[in-house]
Coordinates of C-alpha atoms in Angstrom, one line a residue:
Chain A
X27 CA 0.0 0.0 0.0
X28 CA 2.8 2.4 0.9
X29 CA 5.9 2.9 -1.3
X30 CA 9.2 1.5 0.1
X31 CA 11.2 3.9 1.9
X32 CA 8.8 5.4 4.8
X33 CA 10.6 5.6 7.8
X34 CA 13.8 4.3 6.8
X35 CA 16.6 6.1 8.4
X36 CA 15.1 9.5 8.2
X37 CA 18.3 11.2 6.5
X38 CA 16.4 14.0 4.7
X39 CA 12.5 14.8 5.6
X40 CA 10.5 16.0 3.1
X41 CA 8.9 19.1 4.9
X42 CA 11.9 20.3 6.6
X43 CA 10.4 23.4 8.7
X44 CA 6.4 22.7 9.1
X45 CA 4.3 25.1 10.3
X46 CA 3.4 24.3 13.9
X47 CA -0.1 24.8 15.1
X48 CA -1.7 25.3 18.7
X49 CA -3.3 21.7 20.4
X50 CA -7.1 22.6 21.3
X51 CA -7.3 22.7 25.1
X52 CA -8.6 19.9 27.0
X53 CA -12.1 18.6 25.8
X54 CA -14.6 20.1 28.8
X55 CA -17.0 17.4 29.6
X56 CA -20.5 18.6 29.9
X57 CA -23.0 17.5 32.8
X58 CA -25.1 15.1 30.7
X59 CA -22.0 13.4 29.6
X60 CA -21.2 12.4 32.9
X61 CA -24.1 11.1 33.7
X62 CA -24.2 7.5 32.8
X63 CA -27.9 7.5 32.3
X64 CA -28.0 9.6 29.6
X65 CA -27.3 7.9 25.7
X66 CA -23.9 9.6 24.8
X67 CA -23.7 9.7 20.8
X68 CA -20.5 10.1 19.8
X69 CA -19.3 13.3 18.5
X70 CA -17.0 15.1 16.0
X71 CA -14.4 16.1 19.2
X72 CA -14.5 12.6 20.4
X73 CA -13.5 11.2 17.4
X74 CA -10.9 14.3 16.8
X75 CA -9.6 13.4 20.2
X76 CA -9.0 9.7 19.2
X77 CA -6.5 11.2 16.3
X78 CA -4.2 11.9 18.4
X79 CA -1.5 10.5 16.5
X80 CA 2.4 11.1 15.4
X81 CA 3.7 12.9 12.6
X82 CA 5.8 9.7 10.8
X83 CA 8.8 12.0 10.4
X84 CA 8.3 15.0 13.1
X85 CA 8.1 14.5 16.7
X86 CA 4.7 16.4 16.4
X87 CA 1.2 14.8 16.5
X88 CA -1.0 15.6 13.4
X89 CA -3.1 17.7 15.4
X90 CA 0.0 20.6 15.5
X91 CA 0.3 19.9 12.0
X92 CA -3.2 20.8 10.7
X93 CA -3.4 17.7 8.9
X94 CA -6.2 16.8 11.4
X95 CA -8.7 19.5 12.0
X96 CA -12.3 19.0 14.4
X97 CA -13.7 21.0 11.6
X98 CA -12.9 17.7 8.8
X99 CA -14.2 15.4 10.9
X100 CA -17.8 13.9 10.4
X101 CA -19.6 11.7 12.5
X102 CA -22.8 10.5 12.9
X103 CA -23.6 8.0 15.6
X104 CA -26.9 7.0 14.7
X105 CA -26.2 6.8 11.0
X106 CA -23.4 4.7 12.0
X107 CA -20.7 6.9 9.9
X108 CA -17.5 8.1 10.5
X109 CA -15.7 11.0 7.1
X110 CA -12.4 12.2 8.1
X111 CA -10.8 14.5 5.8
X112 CA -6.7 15.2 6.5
X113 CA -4.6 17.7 5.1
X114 CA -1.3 17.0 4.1
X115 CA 1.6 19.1 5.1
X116 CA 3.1 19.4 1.3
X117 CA 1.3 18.5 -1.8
X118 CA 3.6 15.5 -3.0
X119 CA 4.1 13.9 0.9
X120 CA 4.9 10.7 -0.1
X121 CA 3.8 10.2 3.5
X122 CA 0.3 10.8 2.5
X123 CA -1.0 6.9 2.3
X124 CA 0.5 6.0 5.2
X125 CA -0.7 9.4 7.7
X126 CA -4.0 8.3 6.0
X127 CA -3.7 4.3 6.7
X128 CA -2.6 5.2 10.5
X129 CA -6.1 7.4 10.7
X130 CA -8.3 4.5 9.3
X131 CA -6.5 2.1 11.4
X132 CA -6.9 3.8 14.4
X133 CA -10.7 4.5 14.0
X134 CA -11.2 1.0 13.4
X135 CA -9.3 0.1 16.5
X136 CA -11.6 2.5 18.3
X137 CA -14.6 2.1 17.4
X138 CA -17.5 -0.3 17.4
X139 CA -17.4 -2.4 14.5
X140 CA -20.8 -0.5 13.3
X141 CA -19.0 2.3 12.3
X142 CA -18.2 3.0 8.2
X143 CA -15.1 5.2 8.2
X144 CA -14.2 7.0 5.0
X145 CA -11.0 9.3 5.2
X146 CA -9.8 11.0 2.6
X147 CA -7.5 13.8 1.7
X148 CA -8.9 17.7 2.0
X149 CA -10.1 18.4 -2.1
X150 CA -7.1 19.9 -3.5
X151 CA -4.2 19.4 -1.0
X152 CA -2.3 16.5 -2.8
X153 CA -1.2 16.1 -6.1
X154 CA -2.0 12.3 -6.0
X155 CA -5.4 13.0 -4.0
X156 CA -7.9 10.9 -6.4
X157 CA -4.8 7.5 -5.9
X158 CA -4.5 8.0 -2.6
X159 CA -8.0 8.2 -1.6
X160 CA -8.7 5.0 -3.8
X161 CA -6.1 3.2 -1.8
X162 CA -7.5 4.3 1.4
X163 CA -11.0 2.9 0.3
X164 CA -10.0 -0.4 -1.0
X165 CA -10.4 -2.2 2.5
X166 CA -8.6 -5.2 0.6
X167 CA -5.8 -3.5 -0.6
X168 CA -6.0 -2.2 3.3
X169 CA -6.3 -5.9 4.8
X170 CA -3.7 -7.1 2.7
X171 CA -1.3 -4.1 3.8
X172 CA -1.9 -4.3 7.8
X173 CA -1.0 -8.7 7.3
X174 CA 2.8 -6.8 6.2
X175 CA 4.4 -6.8 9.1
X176 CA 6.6 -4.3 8.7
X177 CA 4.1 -2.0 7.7
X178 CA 2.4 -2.8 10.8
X179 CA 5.0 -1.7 12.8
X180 CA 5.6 1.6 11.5
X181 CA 1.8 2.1 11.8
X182 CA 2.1 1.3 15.1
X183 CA 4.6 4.0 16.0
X184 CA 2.6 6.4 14.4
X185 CA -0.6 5.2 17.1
X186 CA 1.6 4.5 19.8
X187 CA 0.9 7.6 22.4
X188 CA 3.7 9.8 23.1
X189 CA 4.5 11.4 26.3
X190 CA 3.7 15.4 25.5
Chain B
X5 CA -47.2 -11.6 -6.1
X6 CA -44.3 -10.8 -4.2
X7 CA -40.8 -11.7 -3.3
X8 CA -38.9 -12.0 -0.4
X9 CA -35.8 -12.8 1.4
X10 CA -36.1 -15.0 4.5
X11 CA -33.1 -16.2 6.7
X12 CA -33.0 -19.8 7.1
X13 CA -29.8 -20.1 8.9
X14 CA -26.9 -17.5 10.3
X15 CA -23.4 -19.4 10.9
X16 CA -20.9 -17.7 13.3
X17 CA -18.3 -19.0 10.1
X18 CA -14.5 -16.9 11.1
X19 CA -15.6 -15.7 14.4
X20 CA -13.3 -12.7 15.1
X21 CA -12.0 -12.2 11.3
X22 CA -13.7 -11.1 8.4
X23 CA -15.7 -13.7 5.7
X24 CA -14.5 -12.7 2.5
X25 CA -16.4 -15.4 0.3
X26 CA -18.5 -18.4 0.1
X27 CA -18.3 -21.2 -2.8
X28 CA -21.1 -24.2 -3.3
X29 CA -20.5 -27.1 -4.4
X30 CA -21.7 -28.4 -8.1
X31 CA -24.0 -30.9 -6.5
X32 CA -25.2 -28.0 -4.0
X33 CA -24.4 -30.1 -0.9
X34 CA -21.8 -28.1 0.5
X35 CA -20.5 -24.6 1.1
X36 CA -16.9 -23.8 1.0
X37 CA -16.0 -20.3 3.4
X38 CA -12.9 -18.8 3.6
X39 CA -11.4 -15.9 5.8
X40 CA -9.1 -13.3 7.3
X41 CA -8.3 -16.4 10.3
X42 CA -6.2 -18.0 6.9
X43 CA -8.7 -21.4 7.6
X44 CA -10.8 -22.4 4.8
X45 CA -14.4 -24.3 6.5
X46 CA -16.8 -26.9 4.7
X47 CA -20.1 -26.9 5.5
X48 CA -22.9 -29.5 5.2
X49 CA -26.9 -30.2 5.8
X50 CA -27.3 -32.2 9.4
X51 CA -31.2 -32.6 9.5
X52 CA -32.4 -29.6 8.9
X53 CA -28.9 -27.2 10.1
X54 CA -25.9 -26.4 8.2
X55 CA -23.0 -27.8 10.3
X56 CA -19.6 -27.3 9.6
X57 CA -17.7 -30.4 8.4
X58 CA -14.3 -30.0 7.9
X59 CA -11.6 -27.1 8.9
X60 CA -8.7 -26.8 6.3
X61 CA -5.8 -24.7 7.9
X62 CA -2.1 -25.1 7.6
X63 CA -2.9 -24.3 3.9
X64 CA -1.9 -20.8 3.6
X65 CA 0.4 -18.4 5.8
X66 CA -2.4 -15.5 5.4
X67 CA -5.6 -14.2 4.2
X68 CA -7.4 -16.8 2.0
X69 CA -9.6 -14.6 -0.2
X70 CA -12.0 -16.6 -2.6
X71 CA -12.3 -20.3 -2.8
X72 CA -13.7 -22.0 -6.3
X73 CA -14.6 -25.6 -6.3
X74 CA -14.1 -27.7 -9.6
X75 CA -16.8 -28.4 -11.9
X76 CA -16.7 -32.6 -10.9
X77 CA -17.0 -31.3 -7.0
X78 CA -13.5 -33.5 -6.0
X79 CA -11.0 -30.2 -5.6
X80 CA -11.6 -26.9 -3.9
X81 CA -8.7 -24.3 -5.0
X82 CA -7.8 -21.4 -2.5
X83 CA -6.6 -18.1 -3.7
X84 CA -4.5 -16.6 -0.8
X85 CA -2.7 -13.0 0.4
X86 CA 0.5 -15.5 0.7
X87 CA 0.8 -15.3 -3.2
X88 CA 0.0 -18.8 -3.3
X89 CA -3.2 -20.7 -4.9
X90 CA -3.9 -24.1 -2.8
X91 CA -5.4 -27.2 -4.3
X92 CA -7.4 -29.7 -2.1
X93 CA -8.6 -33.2 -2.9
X94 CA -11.6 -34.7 -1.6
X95 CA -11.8 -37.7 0.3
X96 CA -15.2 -39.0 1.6
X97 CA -15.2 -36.6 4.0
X98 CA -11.9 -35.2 4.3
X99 CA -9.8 -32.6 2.6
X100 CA -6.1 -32.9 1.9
X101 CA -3.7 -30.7 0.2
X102 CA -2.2 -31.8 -3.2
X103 CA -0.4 -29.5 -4.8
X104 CA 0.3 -25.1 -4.1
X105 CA 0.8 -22.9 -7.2
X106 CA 3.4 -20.7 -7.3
X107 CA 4.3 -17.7 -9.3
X108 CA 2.1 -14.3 -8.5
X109 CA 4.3 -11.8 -7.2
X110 CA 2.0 -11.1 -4.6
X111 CA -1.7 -11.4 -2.9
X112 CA -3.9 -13.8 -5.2
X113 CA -7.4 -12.2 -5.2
X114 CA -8.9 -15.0 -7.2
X115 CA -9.3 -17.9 -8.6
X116 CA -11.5 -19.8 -11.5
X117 CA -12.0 -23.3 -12.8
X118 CA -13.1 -23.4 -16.5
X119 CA -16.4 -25.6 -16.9
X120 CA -14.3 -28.7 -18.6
X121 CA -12.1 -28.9 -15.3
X122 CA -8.7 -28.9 -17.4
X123 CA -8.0 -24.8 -16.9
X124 CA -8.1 -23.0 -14.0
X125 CA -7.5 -19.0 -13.8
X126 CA -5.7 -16.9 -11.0
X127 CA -5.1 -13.1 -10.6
X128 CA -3.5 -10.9 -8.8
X129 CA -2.4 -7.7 -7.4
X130 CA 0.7 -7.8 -9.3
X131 CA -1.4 -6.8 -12.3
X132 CA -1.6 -10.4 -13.8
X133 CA -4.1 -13.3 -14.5
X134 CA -2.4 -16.6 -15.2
X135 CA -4.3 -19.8 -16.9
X136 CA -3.2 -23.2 -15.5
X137 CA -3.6 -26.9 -17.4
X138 CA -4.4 -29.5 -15.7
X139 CA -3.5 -33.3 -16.4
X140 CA -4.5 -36.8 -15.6
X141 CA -2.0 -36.6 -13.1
X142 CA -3.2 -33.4 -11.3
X143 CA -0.5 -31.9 -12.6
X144 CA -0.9 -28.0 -12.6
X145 CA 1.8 -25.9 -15.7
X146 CA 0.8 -22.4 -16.5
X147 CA -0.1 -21.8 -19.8
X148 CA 0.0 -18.1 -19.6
X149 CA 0.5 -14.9 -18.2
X150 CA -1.9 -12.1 -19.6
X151 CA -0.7 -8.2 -18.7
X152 CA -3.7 -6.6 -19.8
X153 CA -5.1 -4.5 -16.7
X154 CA -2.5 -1.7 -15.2
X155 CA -3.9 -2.5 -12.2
X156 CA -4.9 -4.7 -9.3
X157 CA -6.9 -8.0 -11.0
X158 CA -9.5 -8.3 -7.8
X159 CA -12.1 -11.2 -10.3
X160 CA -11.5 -14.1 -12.9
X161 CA -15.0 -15.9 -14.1
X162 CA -15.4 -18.4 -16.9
X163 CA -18.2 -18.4 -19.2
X164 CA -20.8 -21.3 -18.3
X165 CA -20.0 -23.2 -21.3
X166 CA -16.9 -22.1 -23.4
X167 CA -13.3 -21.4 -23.1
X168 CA -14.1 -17.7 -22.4
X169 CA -12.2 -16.0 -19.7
X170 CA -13.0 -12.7 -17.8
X171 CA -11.6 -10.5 -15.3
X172 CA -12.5 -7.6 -13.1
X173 CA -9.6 -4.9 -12.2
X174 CA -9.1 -2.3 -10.0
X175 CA -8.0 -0.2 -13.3
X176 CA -11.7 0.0 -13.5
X177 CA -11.9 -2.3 -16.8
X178 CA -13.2 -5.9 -17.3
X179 CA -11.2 -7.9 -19.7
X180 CA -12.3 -10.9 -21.9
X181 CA -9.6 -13.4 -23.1
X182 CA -9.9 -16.2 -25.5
X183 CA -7.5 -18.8 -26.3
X184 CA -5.5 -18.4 -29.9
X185 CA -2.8 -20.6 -31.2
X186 CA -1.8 -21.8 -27.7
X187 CA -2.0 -18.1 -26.1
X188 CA -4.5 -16.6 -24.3
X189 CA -5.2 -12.7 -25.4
X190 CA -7.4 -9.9 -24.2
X191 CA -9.7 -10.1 -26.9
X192 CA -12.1 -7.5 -25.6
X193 CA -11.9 -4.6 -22.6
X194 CA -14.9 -3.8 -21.2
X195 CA -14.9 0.4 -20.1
X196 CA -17.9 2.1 -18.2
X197 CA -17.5 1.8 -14.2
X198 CA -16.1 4.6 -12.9
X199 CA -14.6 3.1 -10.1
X200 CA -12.6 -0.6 -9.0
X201 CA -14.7 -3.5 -10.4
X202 CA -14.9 -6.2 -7.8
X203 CA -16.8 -8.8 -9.5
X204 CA -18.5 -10.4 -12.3
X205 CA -21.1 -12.7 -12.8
X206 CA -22.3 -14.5 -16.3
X207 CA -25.7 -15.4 -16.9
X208 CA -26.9 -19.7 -17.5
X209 CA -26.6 -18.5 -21.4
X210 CA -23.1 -16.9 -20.9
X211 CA -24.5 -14.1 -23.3
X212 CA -24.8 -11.9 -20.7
X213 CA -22.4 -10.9 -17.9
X214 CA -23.2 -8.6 -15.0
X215 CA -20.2 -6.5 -13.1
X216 CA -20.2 -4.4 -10.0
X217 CA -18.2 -1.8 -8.9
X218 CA -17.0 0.8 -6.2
X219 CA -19.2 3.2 -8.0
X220 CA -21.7 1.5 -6.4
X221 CA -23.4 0.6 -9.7
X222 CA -24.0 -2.9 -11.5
X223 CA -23.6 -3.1 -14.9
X224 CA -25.0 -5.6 -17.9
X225 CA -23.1 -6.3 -20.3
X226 CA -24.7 -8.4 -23.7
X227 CA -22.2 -9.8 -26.4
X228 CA -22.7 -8.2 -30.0
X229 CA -21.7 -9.3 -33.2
X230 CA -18.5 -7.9 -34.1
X231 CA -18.4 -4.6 -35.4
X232 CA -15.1 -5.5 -37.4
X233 CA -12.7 -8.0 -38.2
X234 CA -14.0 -11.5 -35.7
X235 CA -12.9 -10.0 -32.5
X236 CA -15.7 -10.2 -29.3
X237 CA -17.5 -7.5 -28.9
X238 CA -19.6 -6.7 -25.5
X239 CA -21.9 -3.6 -25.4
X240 CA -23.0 -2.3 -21.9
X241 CA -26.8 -2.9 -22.2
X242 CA -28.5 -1.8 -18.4
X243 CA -26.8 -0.1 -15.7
X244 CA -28.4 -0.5 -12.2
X245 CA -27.7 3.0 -10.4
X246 CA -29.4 4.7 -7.2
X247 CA -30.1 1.2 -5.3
X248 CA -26.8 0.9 -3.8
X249 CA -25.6 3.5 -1.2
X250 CA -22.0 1.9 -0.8
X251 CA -19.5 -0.2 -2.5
X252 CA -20.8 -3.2 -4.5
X253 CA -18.4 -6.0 -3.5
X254 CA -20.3 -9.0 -5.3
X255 CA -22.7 -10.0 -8.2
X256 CA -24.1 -13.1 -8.6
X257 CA -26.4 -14.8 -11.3
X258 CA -28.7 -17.5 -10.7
X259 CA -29.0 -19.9 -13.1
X260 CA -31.8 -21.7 -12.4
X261 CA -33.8 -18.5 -11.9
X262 CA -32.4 -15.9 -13.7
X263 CA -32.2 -13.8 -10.3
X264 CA -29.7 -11.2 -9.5
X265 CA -28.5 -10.9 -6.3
X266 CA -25.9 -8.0 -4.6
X267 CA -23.5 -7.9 -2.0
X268 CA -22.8 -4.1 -0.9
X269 CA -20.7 -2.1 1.6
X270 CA -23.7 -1.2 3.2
X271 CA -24.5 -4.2 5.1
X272 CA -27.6 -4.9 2.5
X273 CA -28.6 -8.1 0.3
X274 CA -30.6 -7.2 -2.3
X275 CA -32.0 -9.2 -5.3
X276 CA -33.0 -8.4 -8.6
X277 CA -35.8 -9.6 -11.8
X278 CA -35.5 -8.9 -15.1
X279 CA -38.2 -8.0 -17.1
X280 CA -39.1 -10.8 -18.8
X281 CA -41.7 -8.9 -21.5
X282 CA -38.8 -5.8 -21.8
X283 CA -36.5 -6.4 -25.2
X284 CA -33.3 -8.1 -24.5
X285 CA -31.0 -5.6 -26.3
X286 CA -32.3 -3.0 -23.2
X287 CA -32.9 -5.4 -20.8
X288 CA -35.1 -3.5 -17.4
X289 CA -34.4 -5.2 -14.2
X290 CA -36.1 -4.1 -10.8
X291 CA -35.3 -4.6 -7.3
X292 CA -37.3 -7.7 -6.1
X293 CA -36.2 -7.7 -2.0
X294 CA -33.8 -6.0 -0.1
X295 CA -32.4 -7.0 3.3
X296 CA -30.9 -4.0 4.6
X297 CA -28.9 -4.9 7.9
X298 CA -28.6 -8.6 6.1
X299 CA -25.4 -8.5 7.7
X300 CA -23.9 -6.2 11.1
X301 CA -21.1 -5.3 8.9
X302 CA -20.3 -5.3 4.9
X303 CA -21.1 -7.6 3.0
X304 CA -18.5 -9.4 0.8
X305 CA -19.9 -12.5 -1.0
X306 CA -22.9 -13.7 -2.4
X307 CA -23.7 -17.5 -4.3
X308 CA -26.8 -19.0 -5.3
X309 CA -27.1 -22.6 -4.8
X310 CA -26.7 -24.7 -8.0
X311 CA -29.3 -26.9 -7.5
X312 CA -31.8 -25.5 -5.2
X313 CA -33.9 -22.6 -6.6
X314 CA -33.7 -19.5 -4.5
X315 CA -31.4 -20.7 -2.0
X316 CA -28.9 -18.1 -1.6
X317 CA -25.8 -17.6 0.6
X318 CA -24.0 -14.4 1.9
X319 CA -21.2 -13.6 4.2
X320 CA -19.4 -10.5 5.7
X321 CA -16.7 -9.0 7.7
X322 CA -18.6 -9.8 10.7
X323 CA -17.4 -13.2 10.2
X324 CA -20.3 -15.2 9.7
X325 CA -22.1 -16.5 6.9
X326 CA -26.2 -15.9 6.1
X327 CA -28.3 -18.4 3.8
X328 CA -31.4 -16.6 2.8
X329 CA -34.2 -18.2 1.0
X330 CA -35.7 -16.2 -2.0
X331 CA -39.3 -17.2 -2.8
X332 CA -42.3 -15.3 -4.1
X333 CA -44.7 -14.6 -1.4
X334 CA -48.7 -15.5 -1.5

């Protein structure tokens, strides 16, 4: 799914000086949400929050990178549908796939197997937009790419949590 | 007069891994599944149930994709993720490996038997379909190696009755090969969907072939004359749009009834009539039943029975298989 040479060694990064944005405070939970009798849907900062995951070549989470924005994120609980739209830093990251593979994979981890997630890249941010969003949607092509191991494992560092 | 889809049984198939596709065999007696767990599952009637009957693992090293039995019911072939294609023999009631064809460069997505039993047809992501011979010795040599998609080959499906290959690509196209002085060629590329074409479907004829795609549409496709010189010639003839609301992973034609049933990325079964009174050069088909929630999660796979009318099976990525029963209601 991913072209060879994502994450090995690191000797030159693509985007050498990315524009760092501010992390959205701390989600405030609201009275209703904390009481356990009330249904909870699950909302656009929820899912946002669940994003939380690294750059592959910046010690920075997607979220400081505005490739993930609360604004590109769609969700609707009853409907059983999850759209996430993600912004990459440069249009040719070759990165692209793999931020995008990472934000499927972790959606799927996180949420109840109900859920139909789409993520694609923002309209007009990528030079290989209509590819890489064909990729993304082909869970086969996705299946067969998380059963590489070494894939896996890179995905995995970009999910694992980082101490801030 | 109407029709509708009943359950008749719901098997927890690949518990905790997806279904990807579910194979019956020529006498109808028994249903091949096959899954993300790697295992491949035979199952057969007990009284009135569907029991499983045999677990064949230790075949393949990861995802087995589609399964295809062989038109005399004695081998099941196994298209897998490993880049392999597995072929099992029947024994009374067992299931042993014979012989594991190499030579894809990577996932295998699908494989075919031909209707005589002496070719079989993979494909794969690495862009290729290959057609295999077999001999009295169940002895498997490739035969060929056709390049003609630019893209992942996710279907091969012969015609009912003749040496007619065809294949479904995520380039969008479908392909149709016929054998010519000891090669296979693309002798005909089917354009239209807009989107990955995951599977095809001929008709009892073979004069018809149905296709559906990512773009959430299925398509009908008639053979023509030839315009010019004897090449095949297939003209799109119906397209099916505004039924599906997701990805259409699976098309399948019965042919002892002429229905068409669906298999989409929105959880749904749905079947579909022809027209019987409409002309056949613009054929009409309309939606019949539709089982939305069929499945919890997408659904991959859908196969009519070849023997019993309006017995139809369906799996998904929640792991277990559905057989439905399509009837006309008093």
């Amino acid at each position: 799914l991913v072209g060879g040479g994502a994450m090995s060694g690191g000797t030159r990064l693509e985007n050498a000086n990315p524009v760092i944005f501010q992390r959205s405070g701390e989600r405030q939970l609201t009275a209703s949400e904390e009481d356990d009798d009330v249904h909870d849907p699950i909302d656009d900062r929820e899912i946002f929050d669940i994003l939380s995951i690294n750059d592959p070549e910046h010690p920075l989470s997607l979220e400081e990178l505005n490739v993930v924005e609360q604004v590109r994120v769609k969700v609707d609980d009853a409907g059983s549908t999850v759209g996430v739209e993600f912004t990459p830093t440069i249009p040719h990251c070759s990165m692209a796939t793999l931020i995008g593979l990472s934000i499927k994979v972790k959606l799927l981890r996180s949420l109840p197997d109900r859920f139909k997630i789409d993520v694609h890249i923002t309209p007009g941010t990528h030079a290989s937009e209509d590819a890489v969003n064909k990729q993304l949607a082909d869970k086969e092509r996705v299946a067969a790419a998380l059963e590489n191991s070494s894939l896996l494992e890179v995905v995995n560092q970009c999910l694992s949590t980082r101490s801030v | 007069m109407k029709e509708s889809l009943s359950l008749v049984q719901r098997l927890s198939a690949h518990p905790d891994s997806r279904c990807w596709f579910v194979s019956w065999s020529p006498n109808g007696t028994l249903l091949a599944s096959c899954g993300g767990d790697k295992a491949i599952r035979i199952w057969g009637k007990e009284g009135e149930s569907w029991v499983c009957k045999s677990v064949l693992q230790d075949g393949h090293q990861r995802t087995v994709r589609k399964v295809a039995w062989s038109p005399c019911g004695n081998y099941l072939a196994s298209a897998s993720f490993d880049a392999t294609t597995c072929i099992w023999k029947k024994k009374s009631d067992e299931f042993e490996s014979l012989t594991v064809l190499e030579g894809h460069e990577n996932e295998v997505k699908c494989v075919a038997w031909a209707p005589s039993g002496n070719l079989l047809a993979t494909c794969s992501r690495d862009k290729s379909v290959w057609v295999w011979e077999v001999d009295e010795e169940d002895e498997y040599e490739c035969v060929t190696v056709v390049n003609s998609h630019t893209q992942d080959v996710k279907h091969v499906v012969w015609h009912p009755t003749q040496e007619l290959l065809a294949s479904a690509s995520y380039d969008n196209n479908i392909c149709v090969y016929k054998e010519e002085d000891d090669d296979w060629e693309c002798r005909a590329t089917l354009t239209g969907h807009t989107s990955t074409v995951w599977s095809l479907s001929f008709d009892a004829t073979g004069q018809k072939l149905a296709s559906c795609s990512d773009d959430r549409t299925v398509k009908i496709w008639r053979e023509c004359p030839a315009e010019s010189g004897q090449d095949v010639s297939w003209k799109c003839v119906c397209t099916l749009s505004g039924y599906h609301s997701r990805t259409v992973y699976d098309v399948a034609w019965c042919h002892l009834t002429g229905a068409l049933a669906t298999a989409c990325g929105d959880d749904a079964v749905r079947v579909f009539k022809e027209d019987e009174t409409a002309d056949p050069e613009q054929p009409v088909f309309s939606l019949a039943a539709h089982m939305a929630k069929a499945h919890s999660q997408d659904v991959n796979c859908v196969a009519w029975n070849p023997k019993e009318a309006g017995l139809l099976a369906s799996c998904s990525d929640d792991g277990d298989i559905a057989i439905w029963r399509f009837q006309e209601e008093d």
